[in-house]
Amino acid sequence: MAMPLLVAIALVVVHFATSLRVPADWMIAFQAVLISISALILCSMENPARMFGLGVLAVLFSGLWQPGQTSLETTRSFFGVHKIADSADGKHRLLFHGTTIHGADRIKNADGSPVTGRAEPLAYYYRGGPISETIIATRAARGKLSDVAAVGLGTGSLACYREPDENWTFFEIDPEVVRLARDPQRFRFISSCAPDMPIVLGDARLTLSGSKAQYDLILLDAFSSDAIPAHLLTREAVSGYLTQLKPGGVIVMHISNRHLDLAQIVAAVGESEGLVTLVKTDTSANNFSEDYKSNATVAVLARNWRDIEMLARSPGWAKVVSDGVRPWTDDYSDLISALIRKKF
């Protein structure tokens, strides 16, 4: 009877813990204390295996706790769980896919009044960050971005980089993401910046190759979740992107990932297709709980250095080579090596 009772108590505690509104910085401390207490109890238990199991469950449940936030909506699709939550002060709205933030929108001013006008990109997409730099530099080098393909919608933050005379098309696989991003009551990026912007639903590997358009910029923002779509990162995939890329055009990949180091994989794939690669890892956005800006790692691929000369001269951008890493293909990928490079 003791074990079912302990499980029931744990579930009740988790239920109330998820509604607590405390500083987000407490999460790590909370988990450290939880692990320490579990270890002490383990040492004194006659049956440590059971207690170890409970400890693992407790840590997993604590990962569902996002302190300092008010959960508004949780939806599930074939592609995962999406959660919308407001910050503790109610001034920012976040979209989570699993445990990864896929966009942040400022919804209230300092005085508590609703934000009006064009939404301002935040999180990885903030102005001055590496994603922003690639868009601005490519536009400057080409005069304008007549046609842009963006793979991965999130909250639609990138829509607010579109200029009036540019044609941007988003490619998104998850219809639930499209529903959330298009609803101005949830996020305002599309409604305030590009309400007429087309969104093509389906696997971007297929839908992009089926497009008749040629693009100045192809921007892939699909690799930051816990599970990455490896088929968008293979040699065959990049070869397909090149058929859609105008002469002098640029491919940008947002490769921020908590678990995998993707930079050398991108470089290896690029080298196999005769491309050059620049990478920047942002280190300037270190106060997310205050400004809701996130550091990002971004890779840029081009047919020659001339096409990305402006970025190559900018601070923080560095040439990256494969250094013996094997390029991923539709028949080969190596997640373990990418994980080891990230962790060690």
Coordinates of C-alpha atoms in Angstrom, one line a residue:
M1 CA 0.0 0.0 0.0
A2 CA 2.9 2.4 0.7
M3 CA 4.0 2.6 -3.0
P4 CA 0.6 3.6 -4.5
L5 CA 0.2 6.1 -1.7
L6 CA 3.7 7.7 -2.4
V7 CA 2.8 7.9 -6.1
A8 CA -0.5 9.5 -5.4
I9 CA 1.2 12.1 -3.1
A10 CA 3.8 12.8 -5.8
L11 CA 1.1 13.4 -8.4
V12 CA -0.7 15.8 -6.1
V13 CA 2.6 17.7 -5.3
V14 CA 3.3 17.9 -9.1
H15 CA -0.2 19.3 -9.7
F16 CA 0.3 22.1 -7.3
A17 CA 4.0 22.7 -8.2
T18 CA 3.1 23.4 -11.8
S19 CA 0.8 26.2 -10.7
L20 CA 3.4 28.0 -8.6
R21 CA 4.7 31.3 -9.9
V22 CA 8.3 31.8 -8.7
P23 CA 11.4 33.0 -10.4
A24 CA 12.5 30.8 -13.3
D25 CA 16.0 30.7 -12.0
W26 CA 14.8 28.5 -9.2
M27 CA 14.3 25.5 -11.5
I28 CA 17.9 24.3 -11.4
A29 CA 18.1 24.8 -7.6
F30 CA 14.8 22.9 -7.2
Q31 CA 16.1 19.9 -9.2
A32 CA 19.4 19.9 -7.3
V33 CA 17.6 19.8 -4.0
L34 CA 15.2 17.1 -5.3
I35 CA 18.2 14.9 -6.4
S36 CA 20.0 15.5 -3.1
I37 CA 17.0 14.5 -1.0
S38 CA 16.4 11.4 -3.2
A39 CA 20.1 10.4 -2.8
L40 CA 19.8 10.7 1.0
I41 CA 16.7 8.6 1.1
L42 CA 18.2 6.1 -1.2
C43 CA 21.1 5.6 1.3
S44 CA 18.7 4.8 4.1
M45 CA 16.2 2.6 2.2
E46 CA 16.0 -1.2 2.5
N47 CA 14.7 -1.3 -1.1
P48 CA 16.6 1.4 -3.0
A49 CA 15.5 0.3 -6.4
R50 CA 11.9 1.4 -5.7
M51 CA 13.1 4.7 -4.3
F52 CA 15.4 5.2 -7.3
G53 CA 12.4 4.8 -9.6
L54 CA 10.4 7.4 -7.7
G55 CA 13.4 9.7 -7.8
V56 CA 13.6 9.4 -11.6
L57 CA 9.9 10.1 -11.9
A58 CA 10.2 13.1 -9.7
V59 CA 13.0 14.6 -11.8
L60 CA 11.0 13.9 -15.0
F61 CA 7.9 15.6 -13.5
S62 CA 10.0 18.6 -12.5
G63 CA 10.9 19.0 -16.1
L64 CA 7.3 19.8 -16.8
W65 CA 7.4 22.6 -14.3
Q66 CA 8.0 25.9 -15.9
P67 CA 8.1 28.3 -12.9
G68 CA 7.2 31.9 -13.2
Q69 CA 4.7 31.2 -16.0
T70 CA 1.0 31.0 -16.4
S71 CA -0.1 28.2 -18.7
L72 CA -2.8 29.3 -21.1
E73 CA -3.2 26.4 -23.5
T74 CA -1.7 23.0 -24.2
T75 CA -2.4 21.2 -27.5
R76 CA -1.2 18.0 -29.0
S77 CA -0.6 17.2 -32.7
F78 CA 1.0 14.3 -34.5
F79 CA 4.3 16.2 -34.2
G80 CA 4.3 16.9 -30.5
V81 CA 2.9 18.9 -27.6
H82 CA 2.6 22.7 -27.9
K83 CA 2.1 24.9 -24.8
I84 CA 1.3 28.6 -24.7
A85 CA 2.2 30.4 -21.5
D86 CA 2.4 33.9 -20.2
S87 CA 5.4 35.2 -18.2
A88 CA 4.9 35.9 -14.5
D89 CA 4.4 39.6 -15.1
G90 CA 1.9 38.9 -17.9
K91 CA 3.9 41.0 -20.4
H92 CA 5.2 38.3 -22.6
R93 CA 3.7 35.2 -24.3
L94 CA 5.7 32.1 -25.1
L95 CA 5.3 29.1 -27.3
F96 CA 6.8 25.8 -26.2
H97 CA 7.3 22.7 -28.3
G98 CA 8.0 20.1 -25.7
T99 CA 10.5 22.0 -23.5
T100 CA 11.9 24.2 -26.2
I101 CA 10.8 27.8 -26.6
H102 CA 9.8 28.5 -30.2
G103 CA 9.0 32.2 -29.9
A104 CA 8.1 35.0 -27.5
D105 CA 5.8 37.9 -28.1
R106 CA 5.6 41.1 -25.9
I107 CA 1.9 41.6 -25.3
K108 CA 1.8 44.3 -22.6
N109 CA 3.7 47.5 -22.1
A110 CA 5.5 48.5 -18.9
D111 CA 2.3 50.3 -17.7
G112 CA 0.2 47.1 -18.3
S113 CA -1.5 48.4 -21.4
P114 CA -1.8 46.1 -24.5
V115 CA 1.0 46.4 -27.1
T116 CA -0.3 47.7 -30.4
G117 CA 1.3 48.1 -33.8
R118 CA 3.9 45.8 -35.4
A119 CA 5.1 43.0 -33.2
E120 CA 8.8 42.9 -32.3
P121 CA 10.7 39.6 -32.9
L122 CA 12.2 38.2 -29.7
A123 CA 13.8 35.0 -28.5
Y124 CA 16.3 33.7 -31.1
Y125 CA 14.9 36.2 -33.6
Y126 CA 15.6 39.5 -31.9
R127 CA 17.0 42.4 -33.9
G128 CA 20.7 42.4 -33.7
G129 CA 21.0 38.6 -33.2
P130 CA 22.7 36.3 -35.8
I131 CA 19.4 35.4 -37.5
S132 CA 18.6 39.1 -37.9
E133 CA 22.1 39.7 -39.2
T134 CA 21.8 37.1 -42.0
I135 CA 18.6 38.6 -43.3
I136 CA 19.9 42.2 -43.2
A137 CA 23.3 41.3 -44.8
T138 CA 21.7 39.3 -47.5
R139 CA 19.2 42.0 -48.3
A140 CA 22.0 44.6 -48.4
A141 CA 24.2 42.5 -50.7
R142 CA 21.4 41.8 -53.1
G143 CA 19.6 45.2 -53.0
K144 CA 16.4 43.5 -51.8
L145 CA 15.0 40.1 -51.0
S146 CA 12.5 39.5 -53.8
D147 CA 11.7 36.0 -52.7
V148 CA 12.3 34.3 -49.4
A149 CA 11.5 30.7 -48.2
A150 CA 11.3 30.1 -44.5
V151 CA 11.1 26.6 -43.2
G152 CA 9.6 26.3 -39.7
L153 CA 6.9 28.7 -38.6
G154 CA 7.0 28.8 -34.8
T155 CA 5.1 31.9 -33.6
G156 CA 5.7 33.6 -37.0
S157 CA 8.4 35.9 -35.6
L158 CA 10.4 36.0 -38.9
A159 CA 7.3 37.5 -40.7
C160 CA 8.2 40.8 -39.1
Y161 CA 11.4 40.9 -41.1
R162 CA 9.5 41.1 -44.4
E163 CA 9.7 44.4 -46.3
P164 CA 6.7 45.7 -48.2
D165 CA 8.1 44.8 -51.7
E166 CA 9.3 41.3 -50.7
N167 CA 7.6 37.9 -51.2
W168 CA 8.0 35.6 -48.2
T169 CA 6.6 32.1 -48.0
F170 CA 6.6 29.9 -44.9
F171 CA 6.8 26.1 -45.1
E172 CA 5.4 24.3 -42.0
I173 CA 4.7 20.6 -41.4
D174 CA 2.4 21.0 -38.3
P175 CA -1.2 22.4 -38.9
E176 CA -1.5 23.0 -35.2
V177 CA 1.5 25.4 -35.3
V178 CA -0.1 27.2 -38.2
R179 CA -3.4 27.6 -36.3
L180 CA -1.7 29.0 -33.2
A181 CA 0.6 31.4 -35.1
R182 CA -2.2 32.8 -37.3
D183 CA -4.5 33.6 -34.3
P184 CA -3.9 37.2 -33.3
Q185 CA -5.4 36.5 -29.9
R186 CA -2.4 34.2 -29.3
F187 CA 0.5 35.7 -31.2
R188 CA 0.6 38.9 -33.3
F189 CA 3.6 38.5 -35.6
I190 CA 1.7 37.3 -38.7
S191 CA -1.4 39.4 -38.1
S192 CA 0.6 42.6 -37.5
C193 CA 3.4 42.2 -40.0
A194 CA 2.3 39.9 -42.8
P195 CA -1.4 38.8 -42.7
D196 CA -1.3 37.9 -46.4
M197 CA 1.8 35.8 -46.2
P198 CA 1.3 32.3 -47.7
I199 CA 2.0 29.3 -45.5
V200 CA 2.5 26.0 -47.3
L201 CA 1.6 23.0 -45.2
G202 CA 3.5 19.8 -45.4
D203 CA 7.0 18.3 -45.2
A204 CA 9.3 21.2 -46.4
R205 CA 11.6 18.7 -48.2
L206 CA 8.7 17.9 -50.5
T207 CA 6.8 21.2 -50.6
L208 CA 9.9 23.4 -51.2
S209 CA 11.1 21.1 -54.0
G210 CA 7.6 21.4 -55.5
S211 CA 7.7 25.2 -55.6
K212 CA 8.3 26.8 -58.9
A213 CA 9.9 29.9 -57.2
Q214 CA 13.6 30.7 -57.0
Y215 CA 14.7 32.3 -53.8
D216 CA 17.3 34.9 -52.7
L217 CA 17.3 33.4 -49.2
I218 CA 16.3 30.0 -47.9
L219 CA 16.0 30.1 -44.1
L220 CA 15.7 26.8 -42.2
D221 CA 14.5 27.1 -38.6
A222 CA 13.7 23.5 -37.7
F223 CA 16.6 22.2 -35.7
S224 CA 16.2 23.6 -32.2
S225 CA 13.8 21.0 -30.7
D226 CA 14.8 17.9 -28.8
A227 CA 14.1 15.8 -31.9
I228 CA 15.5 17.3 -35.1
P229 CA 14.3 16.5 -38.7
A230 CA 17.5 15.0 -39.9
H231 CA 16.2 14.6 -43.4
L232 CA 16.3 18.4 -43.8
L233 CA 20.0 18.4 -43.1
T234 CA 21.3 15.8 -45.5
R235 CA 23.4 16.2 -48.6
E236 CA 20.4 15.3 -50.8
A237 CA 18.3 17.9 -49.0
V238 CA 20.8 20.7 -49.5
S239 CA 21.2 19.7 -53.1
G240 CA 17.5 20.2 -53.5
Y241 CA 17.7 23.6 -51.8
L242 CA 20.4 24.7 -54.3
T243 CA 18.0 24.0 -57.2
Q244 CA 15.6 26.5 -55.6
L245 CA 18.3 29.1 -54.8
K246 CA 19.0 32.0 -57.2
P247 CA 22.6 32.8 -58.2
G248 CA 24.3 34.6 -55.3
G249 CA 21.6 33.4 -53.0
V250 CA 22.2 32.2 -49.4
I251 CA 21.0 29.3 -47.3
V252 CA 20.7 30.0 -43.5
M253 CA 20.2 27.3 -40.9
H254 CA 19.3 28.0 -37.3
I255 CA 21.1 25.2 -35.6
S256 CA 20.8 26.1 -31.9
N257 CA 20.3 22.8 -30.0
R258 CA 20.7 21.9 -26.4
H259 CA 21.8 18.4 -27.2
L260 CA 23.6 18.3 -30.5
D261 CA 26.5 20.1 -32.1
L262 CA 25.4 20.5 -35.7
A263 CA 27.9 23.1 -37.0
Q264 CA 30.5 20.6 -38.5
I265 CA 27.7 18.5 -39.9
V266 CA 26.4 21.5 -41.8
A267 CA 30.0 22.3 -42.9
A268 CA 30.5 18.7 -44.1
V269 CA 27.2 18.7 -46.1
G270 CA 28.1 22.1 -47.5
E271 CA 31.6 21.0 -48.6
S272 CA 30.1 17.9 -50.3
E273 CA 28.0 20.3 -52.4
G274 CA 30.8 22.8 -53.1
L275 CA 29.5 25.4 -50.6
V276 CA 31.3 27.5 -48.0
T277 CA 30.1 27.8 -44.5
L278 CA 30.1 30.6 -41.8
V279 CA 28.8 30.0 -38.3
K280 CA 28.1 32.4 -35.4
T281 CA 27.2 31.5 -31.8
D282 CA 25.6 34.4 -30.1
T283 CA 26.8 35.2 -26.6
S284 CA 25.2 38.6 -26.0
A285 CA 21.7 37.6 -25.0
N286 CA 22.1 36.4 -21.5
N287 CA 19.1 37.8 -19.6
F288 CA 16.1 36.0 -21.1
S289 CA 13.9 36.5 -18.0
E290 CA 14.2 40.3 -18.5
D291 CA 14.4 40.9 -22.2
Y292 CA 13.2 37.6 -23.7
K293 CA 16.2 37.5 -26.1
S294 CA 17.9 34.1 -26.7
N295 CA 21.4 33.3 -27.9
A296 CA 21.4 31.5 -31.2
T297 CA 23.8 29.4 -33.3
V298 CA 23.4 30.1 -37.0
A299 CA 25.1 28.7 -40.1
V300 CA 25.2 30.3 -43.5
L301 CA 26.0 28.4 -46.7
A302 CA 26.8 30.0 -50.0
R303 CA 28.3 29.0 -53.3
N304 CA 31.3 31.4 -52.8
W305 CA 32.7 33.8 -50.2
R306 CA 31.7 36.8 -52.2
D307 CA 28.0 36.1 -51.6
I308 CA 28.5 36.3 -47.8
E309 CA 31.4 38.8 -47.7
M310 CA 29.5 41.2 -45.4
L311 CA 28.9 38.6 -42.8
A312 CA 32.4 37.2 -43.0
R313 CA 33.7 40.7 -42.0
S314 CA 31.2 41.0 -39.1
P315 CA 32.2 40.2 -35.5
G316 CA 31.6 36.7 -34.3
W317 CA 31.2 35.0 -37.7
A318 CA 33.8 32.3 -38.4
K319 CA 34.6 29.9 -41.2
V320 CA 33.8 26.4 -40.3
V321 CA 35.2 23.2 -42.0
S322 CA 34.1 19.6 -41.5
D323 CA 37.4 18.6 -39.9
G324 CA 36.8 15.0 -40.9
V325 CA 33.1 14.8 -39.9
R326 CA 31.2 12.7 -42.4
P327 CA 28.3 14.5 -44.2
W328 CA 24.9 13.2 -43.4
T329 CA 22.9 11.7 -46.3
D330 CA 19.5 10.1 -46.6
D331 CA 21.2 6.8 -45.8
Y332 CA 23.6 8.0 -43.1
S333 CA 23.4 10.1 -40.0
D334 CA 25.3 10.0 -36.7
L335 CA 23.5 11.6 -33.7
I336 CA 25.8 10.0 -31.2
S337 CA 28.9 11.9 -32.5
A338 CA 26.9 15.1 -32.6
L339 CA 25.9 14.6 -29.0
I340 CA 29.4 13.9 -27.9
R341 CA 30.8 17.0 -29.6
K342 CA 28.2 19.0 -27.8
K343 CA 28.8 17.6 -24.4
F344 CA 32.5 17.1 -24.5

